[in-house]
Short mmCIF file of C-alpha atoms in Angstrom, two decimals:
data_model
loop_
_atom_site.label_atom_id
_atom_site.label_comp_id
_atom_site.label_asym_id
_atom_site.label_seq_id
_atom_site.Cartn_x
_atom_site.Cartn_y
_atom_site.Cartn_z
CA MET A 1 -0.11 0.01 0.07
CA GLN A 2 1.31 3.52 -0.88
CA ILE A 3 2.19 5.59 2.09
CA LEU A 4 -0.28 8.33 3.04
CA ASP A 5 1.02 11.99 2.95
CA THR A 6 -1.28 13.02 5.86
CA VAL A 7 -3.63 11.04 8.30
CA ILE A 8 -6.12 12.94 10.23
CA ARG A 9 -6.91 10.79 13.24
CA ASN A 10 -9.99 10.59 15.32
CA ALA A 11 -12.17 12.80 13.32
CA ARG A 12 -15.75 13.55 13.75
CA VAL A 13 -16.59 13.98 10.11
CA VAL A 14 -19.66 15.89 9.16
CA THR A 15 -20.92 16.01 5.61
CA ALA A 16 -24.17 17.24 4.29
CA ALA A 17 -25.90 13.99 5.02
CA ASP A 18 -24.06 12.25 7.90
CA ILE A 19 -21.77 12.51 10.87
CA PHE A 20 -19.38 9.61 11.47
CA THR A 21 -16.05 9.00 13.09
CA CYS A 22 -13.02 7.88 11.46
CA ASP A 23 -9.36 8.51 10.20
CA ILE A 24 -8.90 10.50 6.94
CA GLY A 25 -6.15 9.54 4.64
CA ILE A 26 -4.66 11.96 2.22
CA ARG A 27 -2.44 11.54 -0.66
CA ASP A 28 -1.54 13.90 -3.42
CA GLY A 29 -3.89 16.58 -2.31
CA GLN A 30 -6.92 14.19 -2.33
CA ILE A 31 -8.90 12.07 0.28
CA VAL A 32 -7.98 8.43 -0.54
CA SER A 33 -9.17 6.77 2.65
CA LEU A 34 -11.85 6.99 5.27
CA ALA A 35 -11.40 4.18 7.83
CA THR A 36 -10.30 3.48 11.27
CA ASP A 37 -6.77 2.49 12.24
CA LEU A 38 -5.26 3.61 9.15
CA PRO A 39 -1.43 3.12 8.82
CA THR A 40 1.00 5.88 9.82
CA GLY A 41 1.33 8.61 7.26
CA LEU A 42 4.11 10.93 6.67
CA LYS A 43 2.39 13.53 8.73
CA GLU A 44 -0.04 12.91 11.42
CA ILE A 45 -2.84 15.29 12.75
CA ASP A 46 -4.93 14.35 15.84
CA ALA A 47 -8.51 15.80 15.62
CA ALA A 48 -9.12 14.45 18.97
CA GLY A 49 -12.82 13.73 18.35
CA ARG A 50 -13.36 17.32 17.13
CA HIS A 51 -15.75 17.93 14.29
CA VAL A 52 -14.06 18.04 10.76
CA THR A 53 -16.18 19.60 7.97
CA PRO A 54 -15.43 20.22 4.28
CA GLY A 55 -13.46 23.36 3.60
CA GLY A 56 -15.98 26.22 2.88
CA VAL A 57 -16.88 27.02 -0.73
CA ASP A 58 -17.54 30.95 -0.48
CA SER A 59 -19.45 31.45 -3.90
CA HIS A 60 -20.19 35.22 -3.70
CA VAL A 61 -17.17 37.31 -2.91
CA HIS A 62 -15.78 40.36 -4.62
CA LEU A 63 -11.88 40.61 -4.69
CA ASP A 64 -9.86 43.39 -6.53
CA GLN A 65 -12.90 43.92 -8.78
CA PRO A 66 -13.03 47.27 -10.73
CA THR A 67 -15.88 49.58 -9.51
CA GLY A 68 -15.77 52.57 -11.62
CA ASP A 69 -16.63 55.19 -8.96
CA GLY A 70 -13.24 55.99 -7.51
CA SER A 71 -13.50 53.40 -4.73
CA VAL A 72 -10.91 50.54 -4.74
CA MET A 73 -11.38 46.97 -3.19
CA ALA A 74 -9.01 46.63 -0.21
CA ASP A 75 -8.51 43.00 -0.77
CA ASP A 76 -6.76 41.30 -3.75
CA PHE A 77 -6.24 37.73 -4.30
CA TYR A 78 -3.55 37.35 -1.70
CA SER A 79 -5.07 39.07 1.33
CA GLY A 80 -8.58 37.88 0.37
CA THR A 81 -7.60 34.23 0.00
CA VAL A 82 -5.40 34.41 3.30
CA SER A 83 -8.48 35.75 5.21
CA ALA A 84 -10.66 33.03 3.72
CA ALA A 85 -8.35 30.22 4.69
CA CYS A 86 -7.99 31.59 8.24
CA GLY A 87 -11.90 31.37 8.47
CA GLY A 88 -12.19 27.80 7.02
CA THR A 89 -12.92 28.66 3.29
CA THR A 90 -10.87 26.82 1.00
CA THR A 91 -12.56 27.87 -2.37
CA VAL A 92 -13.79 31.29 -3.51
CA ILE A 93 -15.77 32.24 -6.41
CA PRO A 94 -15.30 36.01 -7.21
CA PHE A 95 -16.73 37.94 -10.14
CA ALA A 96 -15.07 38.78 -13.64
CA SER A 97 -17.25 41.92 -14.22
CA GLN A 98 -17.99 43.21 -17.60
CA GLN A 99 -17.78 46.90 -18.12
CA LYS A 100 -20.49 48.60 -20.51
CA GLY A 101 -18.88 48.87 -23.83
CA GLU A 102 -16.31 46.17 -23.09
CA SER A 103 -16.27 42.58 -24.19
CA LEU A 104 -17.03 39.83 -21.87
CA ARG A 105 -13.88 38.06 -22.91
CA ALA A 106 -11.87 41.13 -22.04
CA ALA A 107 -13.21 41.21 -18.62
CA VAL A 108 -12.12 37.56 -18.06
CA GLU A 109 -8.67 38.19 -19.26
CA ASP A 110 -8.27 41.34 -17.15
CA TYR A 111 -9.38 39.43 -14.00
CA HIS A 112 -7.08 36.76 -14.63
CA ARG A 113 -4.27 39.43 -14.78
CA ARG A 114 -5.43 40.62 -11.54
CA VAL A 115 -5.23 37.21 -9.84
CA GLY A 116 -1.72 36.71 -10.93
CA ASP A 117 0.33 34.32 -8.59
CA LYS A 118 -1.46 35.60 -5.40
CA PRO A 119 -4.09 33.05 -4.36
CA VAL A 120 -3.40 30.62 -1.60
CA ILE A 121 -6.63 28.71 -2.08
CA ASP A 122 -8.50 27.40 -5.12
CA TYR A 123 -10.76 29.69 -7.12
CA ALA A 124 -13.36 29.92 -9.90
CA PHE A 125 -14.94 32.81 -11.61
CA HIS A 126 -18.55 33.80 -11.96
CA LEU A 127 -19.18 36.32 -14.74
CA ILE A 128 -21.09 39.57 -14.50
CA VAL A 129 -23.13 40.39 -17.61
CA THR A 130 -23.68 44.17 -18.10
CA ASP A 131 -23.67 44.54 -21.84
CA PRO A 132 -25.71 41.72 -23.56
CA THR A 133 -24.88 42.72 -27.19
CA PRO A 134 -25.64 40.26 -29.91
CA ASP A 135 -21.86 39.34 -30.10
CA VAL A 136 -21.82 38.76 -26.39
CA LEU A 137 -24.86 36.65 -26.44
CA GLN A 138 -24.29 34.69 -29.60
CA ARG A 139 -20.49 34.11 -29.35
CA GLU A 140 -18.81 35.34 -26.16
CA LEU A 141 -20.97 34.03 -23.55
CA PRO A 142 -21.59 30.40 -25.06
CA ALA A 143 -17.78 29.92 -25.62
CA LEU A 144 -16.89 31.19 -21.93
CA ILE A 145 -19.54 28.75 -20.56
CA ALA A 146 -17.92 25.94 -22.57
CA GLU A 147 -14.50 26.95 -21.09
CA GLY A 148 -15.67 26.50 -17.57
CA TYR A 149 -17.21 29.88 -16.69
CA THR A 150 -20.69 28.33 -16.07
CA SER A 151 -22.31 30.81 -13.99
CA PHE A 152 -23.05 34.41 -14.23
CA LYS A 153 -24.63 37.37 -12.43
CA ILE A 154 -27.34 39.78 -13.64
CA TYR A 155 -28.07 43.12 -11.84
CA MET A 156 -31.64 44.61 -11.71
CA THR A 157 -30.35 47.71 -9.96
CA TYR A 158 -27.15 50.08 -10.27
CA ASP A 159 -27.05 52.17 -13.49
CA ALA A 160 -23.64 50.80 -14.46
CA LEU A 161 -24.58 47.17 -14.05
CA LYS A 162 -28.35 46.70 -14.53
CA LEU A 163 -30.18 45.03 -17.25
CA GLY A 164 -33.75 45.77 -18.56
CA ASP A 165 -36.35 42.99 -18.85
CA ARG A 166 -35.94 42.25 -22.45
CA GLU A 167 -31.95 41.97 -21.87
CA ILE A 168 -32.63 39.74 -18.89
CA LEU A 169 -34.85 37.45 -21.03
CA GLU A 170 -32.27 37.29 -23.92
CA THR A 171 -29.56 36.43 -21.30
CA LEU A 172 -31.62 33.77 -19.58
CA SER A 173 -32.36 32.27 -22.83
CA VAL A 174 -28.50 31.80 -23.43
CA ALA A 175 -28.39 30.18 -19.90
CA ARG A 176 -31.09 27.76 -20.69
CA ARG A 177 -29.61 26.66 -23.86
CA GLU A 178 -26.10 26.38 -22.65
CA GLY A 179 -26.81 24.98 -19.15
CA ALA A 180 -25.53 27.91 -16.97
CA MET A 181 -26.46 28.91 -13.56
CA VAL A 182 -27.86 32.49 -13.40
CA MET A 183 -27.65 34.65 -10.18
CA LEU A 184 -29.72 37.79 -9.87
CA HIS A 185 -29.46 40.80 -7.72
CA ALA A 186 -33.25 41.52 -7.16
CA GLU A 187 -34.04 45.25 -6.37
CA ASN A 188 -36.11 47.51 -8.22
CA SER A 189 -33.86 50.41 -9.68
CA ASP A 190 -36.48 52.95 -10.49
CA CYS A 191 -38.20 52.72 -7.04
CA ILE A 192 -34.79 53.13 -5.39
CA ALA A 193 -33.87 56.09 -7.45
CA TRP A 194 -37.24 57.71 -6.85
CA LEU A 195 -36.94 57.34 -3.04
CA THR A 196 -33.36 58.40 -3.19
CA GLU A 197 -34.12 61.66 -5.11
CA ARG A 198 -36.82 62.57 -2.36
CA LEU A 199 -34.66 61.60 0.57
CA LEU A 200 -31.83 63.75 -0.79
CA ALA A 201 -34.08 66.56 -1.57
CA ALA A 202 -35.39 66.69 2.16
CA GLY A 203 -31.72 66.73 3.31
CA LEU A 204 -31.97 62.95 4.73
CA ASP A 205 -28.57 61.96 3.34
CA ALA A 206 -26.90 60.11 6.30
CA PRO A 207 -25.86 56.33 6.20
CA ARG A 208 -29.04 55.10 7.92
CA TYR A 209 -31.23 56.57 4.97
CA HIS A 210 -29.78 53.84 2.85
CA ALA A 211 -32.08 51.33 4.33
CA THR A 212 -35.00 53.83 3.91
CA SER A 213 -34.19 54.16 0.32
CA ARG A 214 -34.57 50.24 -0.18
CA PRO A 215 -37.50 48.99 1.81
CA MET A 216 -38.37 45.52 1.50
CA LEU A 217 -40.89 46.08 -1.26
CA VAL A 218 -38.17 46.89 -3.69
CA GLU A 219 -36.50 43.62 -3.16
CA ARG A 220 -40.02 41.87 -3.23
CA GLU A 221 -41.03 43.28 -6.43
CA ALA A 222 -37.69 42.59 -8.27
CA THR A 223 -37.68 39.08 -6.87
CA HIS A 224 -41.30 38.44 -8.14
CA ARG A 225 -40.39 39.74 -11.51
CA ALA A 226 -37.13 37.82 -11.76
CA ILE A 227 -39.12 34.59 -10.98
CA ALA A 228 -41.64 35.47 -13.60
CA LEU A 229 -38.96 36.19 -16.33
CA ALA A 230 -37.20 32.75 -15.26
CA GLU A 231 -40.60 31.09 -15.42
CA LEU A 232 -41.17 32.36 -18.96
CA VAL A 233 -37.86 31.12 -20.26
CA ASP A 234 -38.21 28.04 -18.02
CA VAL A 235 -34.75 28.35 -16.66
CA PRO A 236 -33.50 27.77 -13.11
CA ILE A 237 -32.27 30.92 -11.29
CA LEU A 238 -30.48 31.74 -7.90
CA ILE A 239 -31.66 34.90 -6.09
CA VAL A 240 -28.60 36.30 -4.14
CA HIS A 241 -28.25 37.97 -0.66
CA VAL A 242 -31.94 37.68 0.25
CA SER A 243 -32.64 39.88 3.34
CA GLY A 244 -35.87 39.31 4.73
CA ARG A 245 -39.71 38.10 4.69
CA ASP A 246 -40.94 39.68 1.54
CA ALA A 247 -38.50 38.23 -0.81
CA VAL A 248 -38.49 34.88 0.96
CA GLU A 249 -42.24 34.54 0.53
CA GLN A 250 -41.82 35.28 -3.11
CA ILE A 251 -39.23 32.44 -3.41
CA ARG A 252 -41.22 29.96 -1.14
CA TRP A 253 -44.23 30.61 -3.54
CA ALA A 254 -42.14 29.84 -6.63
CA GLN A 255 -40.77 26.70 -4.95
CA SER A 256 -44.23 25.58 -4.13
CA LYS A 257 -45.00 25.82 -7.80
CA GLY A 258 -42.19 23.44 -8.84
CA LEU A 259 -40.02 26.10 -10.27
CA LYS A 260 -36.26 25.80 -9.94
CA VAL A 261 -35.70 28.91 -7.84
CA TYR A 262 -32.75 28.66 -5.53
CA ALA A 263 -31.79 31.29 -2.85
CA GLU A 264 -28.76 32.55 -1.18
CA THR A 265 -28.41 34.66 2.06
CA CYS A 266 -25.56 35.98 4.02
CA PRO A 267 -24.25 36.84 7.61
CA GLN A 268 -25.58 40.39 7.63
CA TYR A 269 -29.07 39.45 7.57
CA LEU A 270 -28.76 37.34 10.70
CA PHE A 271 -26.45 39.48 12.67
CA LEU A 272 -26.99 43.10 11.60
CA THR A 273 -30.09 45.21 11.60
CA ALA A 274 -31.21 48.59 10.16
CA ALA A 275 -29.93 50.09 13.43
CA SER A 276 -26.45 49.14 12.35
CA LEU A 277 -26.43 51.85 9.86
CA GLY A 278 -26.89 54.31 12.61
CA CYS A 279 -29.58 55.73 14.87
CA ASP A 280 -28.21 59.36 14.26
CA ASP A 281 -26.65 61.18 11.34
CA SER A 282 -23.09 60.12 12.08
CA PHE A 283 -21.09 58.76 9.17
CA GLU A 284 -20.07 55.48 11.35
CA GLY A 285 -23.19 53.61 10.00
CA ALA A 286 -21.53 53.61 6.44
CA LYS A 287 -19.59 50.56 7.71
CA CYS A 288 -22.79 48.51 7.38
CA ILE A 289 -24.01 49.94 4.27
CA CYS A 290 -24.90 47.02 1.89
CA SER A 291 -27.57 46.11 -0.57
CA PRO A 292 -30.24 44.90 0.23
CA PRO A 293 -29.72 46.64 3.53
CA PRO A 294 -30.13 44.57 6.87
CA ARG A 295 -33.72 44.71 8.11
CA ASP A 296 -35.01 44.25 11.85
CA PRO A 297 -34.90 41.48 14.29
CA ALA A 298 -38.13 39.85 13.05
CA ASN A 299 -36.69 39.49 9.65
CA GLN A 300 -33.46 38.11 11.17
CA GLN A 301 -35.56 35.16 12.50
CA VAL A 302 -37.41 34.85 8.98
CA ILE A 303 -33.86 34.19 7.51
CA TRP A 304 -32.83 31.70 10.33
CA ASP A 305 -36.12 29.93 9.72
CA GLY A 306 -35.24 29.70 6.01
CA LEU A 307 -31.92 28.29 6.74
CA GLU A 308 -33.52 25.52 8.82
CA ASN A 309 -36.52 24.95 6.57
CA GLY A 310 -34.73 24.63 3.16
CA SER A 311 -35.57 27.91 1.71
CA PHE A 312 -32.00 28.79 1.21
CA GLU A 313 -29.48 26.66 -0.55
CA VAL A 314 -26.35 28.87 -0.11
CA PHE A 315 -25.00 30.77 2.74
CA SER A 316 -22.29 33.13 1.30
CA SER A 317 -20.28 36.22 2.62
CA ASP A 318 -20.69 38.76 -0.31
CA HIS A 319 -17.32 39.97 0.98
CA ALA A 320 -17.03 43.54 -0.51
CA PRO A 321 -13.87 44.97 1.16
CA PHE A 322 -13.94 48.61 1.26
CA ARG A 323 -11.91 50.48 3.94
CA TYR A 324 -13.70 52.97 6.29
CA GLU A 325 -10.89 55.53 6.45
CA GLY A 326 -8.97 56.96 3.36
CA HIS A 327 -9.74 58.33 0.12
CA ASP A 328 -10.57 55.10 -1.91
CA GLY A 329 -12.99 53.22 0.15
CA LYS A 330 -16.26 54.26 1.90
CA LYS A 331 -15.05 57.93 1.73
CA ALA A 332 -14.17 58.09 -1.90
CA HIS A 333 -16.52 60.91 -2.31
CA GLY A 334 -15.44 63.02 0.72
CA GLU A 335 -15.33 62.68 4.40
CA SER A 336 -19.09 62.79 4.76
CA PRO A 337 -20.76 61.67 1.49
CA THR A 338 -24.31 61.33 1.03
CA PHE A 339 -25.61 57.75 1.57
CA GLU A 340 -25.87 56.82 -2.24
CA GLN A 341 -22.23 57.87 -2.72
CA VAL A 342 -20.94 55.49 -0.20
CA ALA A 343 -19.22 52.22 -1.47
CA ASN A 344 -21.56 49.46 -1.11
CA GLY A 345 -20.72 46.43 0.71
CA ILE A 346 -19.16 44.83 3.87
CA PRO A 347 -16.32 42.52 4.51
CA GLY A 348 -17.08 39.04 5.74
CA ILE A 349 -14.88 36.30 4.12
CA GLU A 350 -13.05 35.25 7.35
CA THR A 351 -16.02 35.39 9.71
CA ARG A 352 -18.67 33.62 7.65
CA MET A 353 -17.99 30.01 8.76
CA ALA A 354 -17.55 30.61 12.46
CA LEU A 355 -20.74 32.94 12.85
CA LEU A 356 -22.92 30.14 11.38
CA TRP A 357 -21.30 27.21 13.33
CA SER A 358 -21.21 29.19 16.69
CA GLU A 359 -24.53 30.86 16.38
CA GLY A 360 -26.35 28.32 14.21
CA VAL A 361 -25.05 24.80 14.95
CA ARG A 362 -24.03 25.27 18.51
CA LYS A 363 -27.18 27.13 19.33
CA GLY A 364 -29.30 24.54 17.83
CA ARG A 365 -30.86 26.61 15.14
CA ILE A 366 -29.47 24.24 12.39
CA THR A 367 -27.82 20.85 12.21
CA PRO A 368 -24.12 20.26 11.55
CA GLN A 369 -25.20 18.72 8.39
CA SER A 370 -27.24 21.70 7.37
CA PHE A 371 -24.20 23.89 7.99
CA VAL A 372 -22.11 21.71 5.72
CA ALA A 373 -24.62 21.92 2.93
CA LEU A 374 -25.21 25.71 3.29
CA THR A 375 -21.60 26.56 3.65
CA SER A 376 -19.89 24.25 1.13
CA THR A 377 -21.66 21.29 -0.51
CA ASN A 378 -24.76 23.20 -2.17
CA ALA A 379 -22.51 25.86 -3.52
CA ALA A 380 -20.17 23.18 -5.09
CA LYS A 381 -23.08 21.75 -6.66
CA MET A 382 -24.78 24.96 -7.82
CA TYR A 383 -21.54 26.15 -9.55
CA GLY A 384 -20.18 22.83 -11.08
CA LEU A 385 -17.34 22.11 -8.70
CA TYR A 386 -18.97 19.08 -7.05
CA PRO A 387 -17.81 16.21 -6.06
CA ARG A 388 -14.09 17.74 -6.23
CA LYS A 389 -15.19 20.39 -3.76
CA GLY A 390 -17.69 20.39 -1.13
CA SER A 391 -17.55 16.90 0.69
CA VAL A 392 -15.60 14.68 2.85
CA ALA A 393 -15.39 11.70 0.19
CA ILE A 394 -12.88 9.44 -1.41
CA GLY A 395 -11.65 11.16 -4.45
CA ALA A 396 -12.52 14.78 -3.22
CA ASP A 397 -10.01 17.39 -2.67
CA ALA A 398 -8.65 17.22 0.90
CA ASP A 399 -10.30 20.64 1.85
CA LEU A 400 -11.06 20.28 5.53
CA VAL A 401 -11.65 22.26 8.60
CA ILE A 402 -10.92 20.92 12.10
CA TRP A 403 -13.15 22.98 14.59
CA ASN A 404 -12.28 24.46 18.01
CA GLU A 405 -15.38 24.47 20.16
CA GLY A 406 -16.48 25.56 23.57
CA GLU A 407 -14.05 28.35 24.25
CA PRO A 408 -15.07 31.87 23.95
CA VAL A 409 -13.69 33.79 20.87
CA ARG A 410 -14.31 37.57 20.69
CA ILE A 411 -14.21 39.03 17.12
CA THR A 412 -11.94 41.98 16.74
CA ASN A 413 -10.59 43.29 13.46
CA GLU A 414 -7.01 42.86 14.81
CA MET A 415 -7.40 39.15 14.90
CA LEU A 416 -8.63 39.01 11.17
CA HIS A 417 -6.41 38.83 8.07
CA HIS A 418 -8.42 40.94 5.40
CA ASN A 419 -6.99 44.36 4.34
CA VAL A 420 -10.06 46.05 5.53
CA ASP A 421 -9.87 48.40 8.62
CA TYR A 422 -12.97 47.25 10.39
CA THR A 423 -15.34 44.38 10.80
CA PRO A 424 -19.08 44.85 11.22
CA TYR A 425 -19.06 41.95 13.83
CA GLU A 426 -16.69 43.76 16.28
CA GLY A 427 -17.01 42.78 19.71
CA MET A 428 -19.37 39.48 19.08
CA GLN A 429 -18.36 36.49 21.06
CA LEU A 430 -18.53 33.22 19.58
CA SER A 431 -18.02 29.81 20.78
CA ALA A 432 -16.21 28.23 17.78
CA TRP A 433 -13.37 28.92 15.46
CA PRO A 434 -11.45 26.99 12.92
CA ALA A 435 -8.43 25.38 14.76
CA ILE A 436 -6.73 23.89 11.24
CA THR A 437 -7.70 24.52 7.63
CA LEU A 438 -6.29 22.20 5.08
CA ALA A 439 -6.51 23.04 1.34
CA ARG A 440 -5.65 20.04 -0.85
CA GLY A 441 -4.12 18.46 2.09
CA GLU A 442 -1.82 21.27 2.87
CA VAL A 443 -2.36 23.15 6.33
CA VAL A 444 -3.03 26.81 5.44
CA TRP A 445 -4.15 27.78 8.91
CA ASP A 446 -3.35 26.44 12.41
CA GLY A 447 -3.61 29.60 14.39
CA GLU A 448 -1.18 31.37 12.00
CA PRO A 449 -1.63 31.62 8.13
CA ARG A 450 0.53 29.02 6.32
CA GLY A 451 -0.49 28.99 2.70
CA ALA A 452 2.06 30.30 0.12
CA ALA A 453 0.91 32.83 -2.55
CA GLY A 454 0.51 31.24 -5.83
CA ARG A 455 -0.70 27.72 -4.29
CA GLY A 456 -4.26 28.26 -5.30
CA LYS A 457 -5.46 26.97 -8.57
CA PHE A 458 -7.98 28.24 -11.03
CA LEU A 459 -10.82 25.75 -11.28
CA PRO A 460 -12.94 25.42 -14.61
CA CYS A 461 -16.34 24.63 -13.60
CA GLN A 462 -18.57 21.85 -15.01
CA LYS A 463 -22.12 22.69 -16.26
CA PRO A 464 -23.99 22.45 -12.86
CA ALA A 465 -26.79 19.76 -12.39
CA PRO A 466 -29.14 22.43 -10.62
CA ALA A 467 -29.07 24.56 -13.78
CA GLN A 468 -30.02 21.80 -16.20
CA THR A 469 -33.56 21.95 -17.77
CA ARG A 470 -35.75 19.25 -19.19
CA ARG A 471 -37.25 19.89 -22.78
CA ARG A 472 -40.95 19.67 -22.77
CA PRO A 473 -42.87 18.63 -25.78
CA HIS A 474 -44.83 21.94 -26.02
CA GLU A 475 -42.07 24.53 -25.32
CA LEU A 476 -41.20 27.33 -27.50
CA PRO A 477 -37.92 27.23 -29.51
CA LEU A 478 -36.03 29.49 -27.01
#
C-alpha cells in the first residue's frame, strides 16, 4: 500500500448527509481513505474527536474587482484568500465583471491578470453580464460557458450594471440553452432612484437613510419579476443575498409551484439590523451599508427559519472589502458623502463560517449537516465544482476544517487577516473558530496563516446539475 501523505486521526466527520467517526487518509492532495486504524502517514494530525467539515466554498465574494466610482477594493487575491483560509474557506468564487462597452472576454482576461500568482486557495470565476450585445450573447458567453465559466450574475439595479427586462430574457435564454446557472441581484432600480431623490431633496442623506431608500418592497417586486422572467424562459435561477420576509415569501411561492428557484443569504441578514447603519446622522453607519440593507430582528428570524426549513441553498459572505478610512473606500467621495455615494458592501470572508457554526449549530438553530450543505456542498453543486469540492469523500480534494469549540472567541478586527480596517461584527462573542484548515491536504491555517502565495489553482467549472432543464414537448424554441 502506498504511504499516506497525511492522516487525520479521530475525526468526527460531518458531511451534508452524515456524521461519523474515522481517520482521513490524504495522498497527493486528495482524500483516498476514510477508515479506522489507518497506517501511519508521513504527517499525523490528531483531531481528538473534534468536528471536521469540508472546507468552505464561498461562492459570492468580491476581490480586486473594478468599481468605476473611485473606490478600490482593499482585498486582492492574496489578502482575500489568506483571510478566507484563516476562516475555514478553501474555495472562493469572485466575479469577472464586464464593463459596459467592453467585451465579456476582455473582462475575463483582465481578471486573470489581477489574480496573478497571489491566491493561497483554489478559486473559480463567475461572470457579470452588463452589456449583452448580440456578439456577447451569440458568441462570447456560450464560448466562455464551454470553457468553464458556467455561472453568471445579472443586476436589476445600479446604473452601471443593470439590465432591462428584455435584456434579462435574452440572457436567460442563453443560460437555458447552454446549461449555465444565473444569479440575480433583485432590487427595483427605479423605485430606489425615486426614493433616493426625495430623501436627498429633504436633506436626509446620512448612512441610515440607505435602508429607507431600499425598503423590502423593492426587493419583493424585483424578486417576483425575476421569478416571472425565469418562468417564462423556463430556466433555473438563484436569487442572491436575500434579506427578509418579503423576498422569502416570493421564493417559497415559486418553489411551491415546482419552479427551480434557488436562494442565497448572508451573515449580515442574521447578525446586523437597520440600526447598524446608525440611529443618528453620524457617518459611522457607513460601515454597514450593503444592498439589500439589513432589516430588523423579526426578519433576522425569518432568515434563520429559511436556513432551517430549506428555503436557502447557499450561505455566502458577499465579501465586499472597502476600507472605512482613506480616500478610496467608503469615503471615496469625501469625508461625509451622502448615503448613495458610499461604496456598497461589507467585509465577511473570514467570519462567515464561524458565525454560522457558533450561532447556528452550537445554539441548535441548524444541524451540523445543514451547516455543511449551506457553506460548502450546495455551492459546489450549484456552480459545477462538486464532487471535487464540497464534501468529505474518497476522491474529493482534501479541503478540510478541524473545529475548536466551547471556548469563547471575541471577534476583533485585529485578529482578522483581510485588508479592511474594520469588521461589522466587532465585539461579537462566538463559541467556535477553525483550529486547522487544510487546502488540498496542505495546512493553510493552524492559528497562523501558512499558505504560500500562488498555491491556489483556477478551477474551470462543469455545467452544474441544478441549472439543467428538461425539454418539454410543448415548449417554444428558446
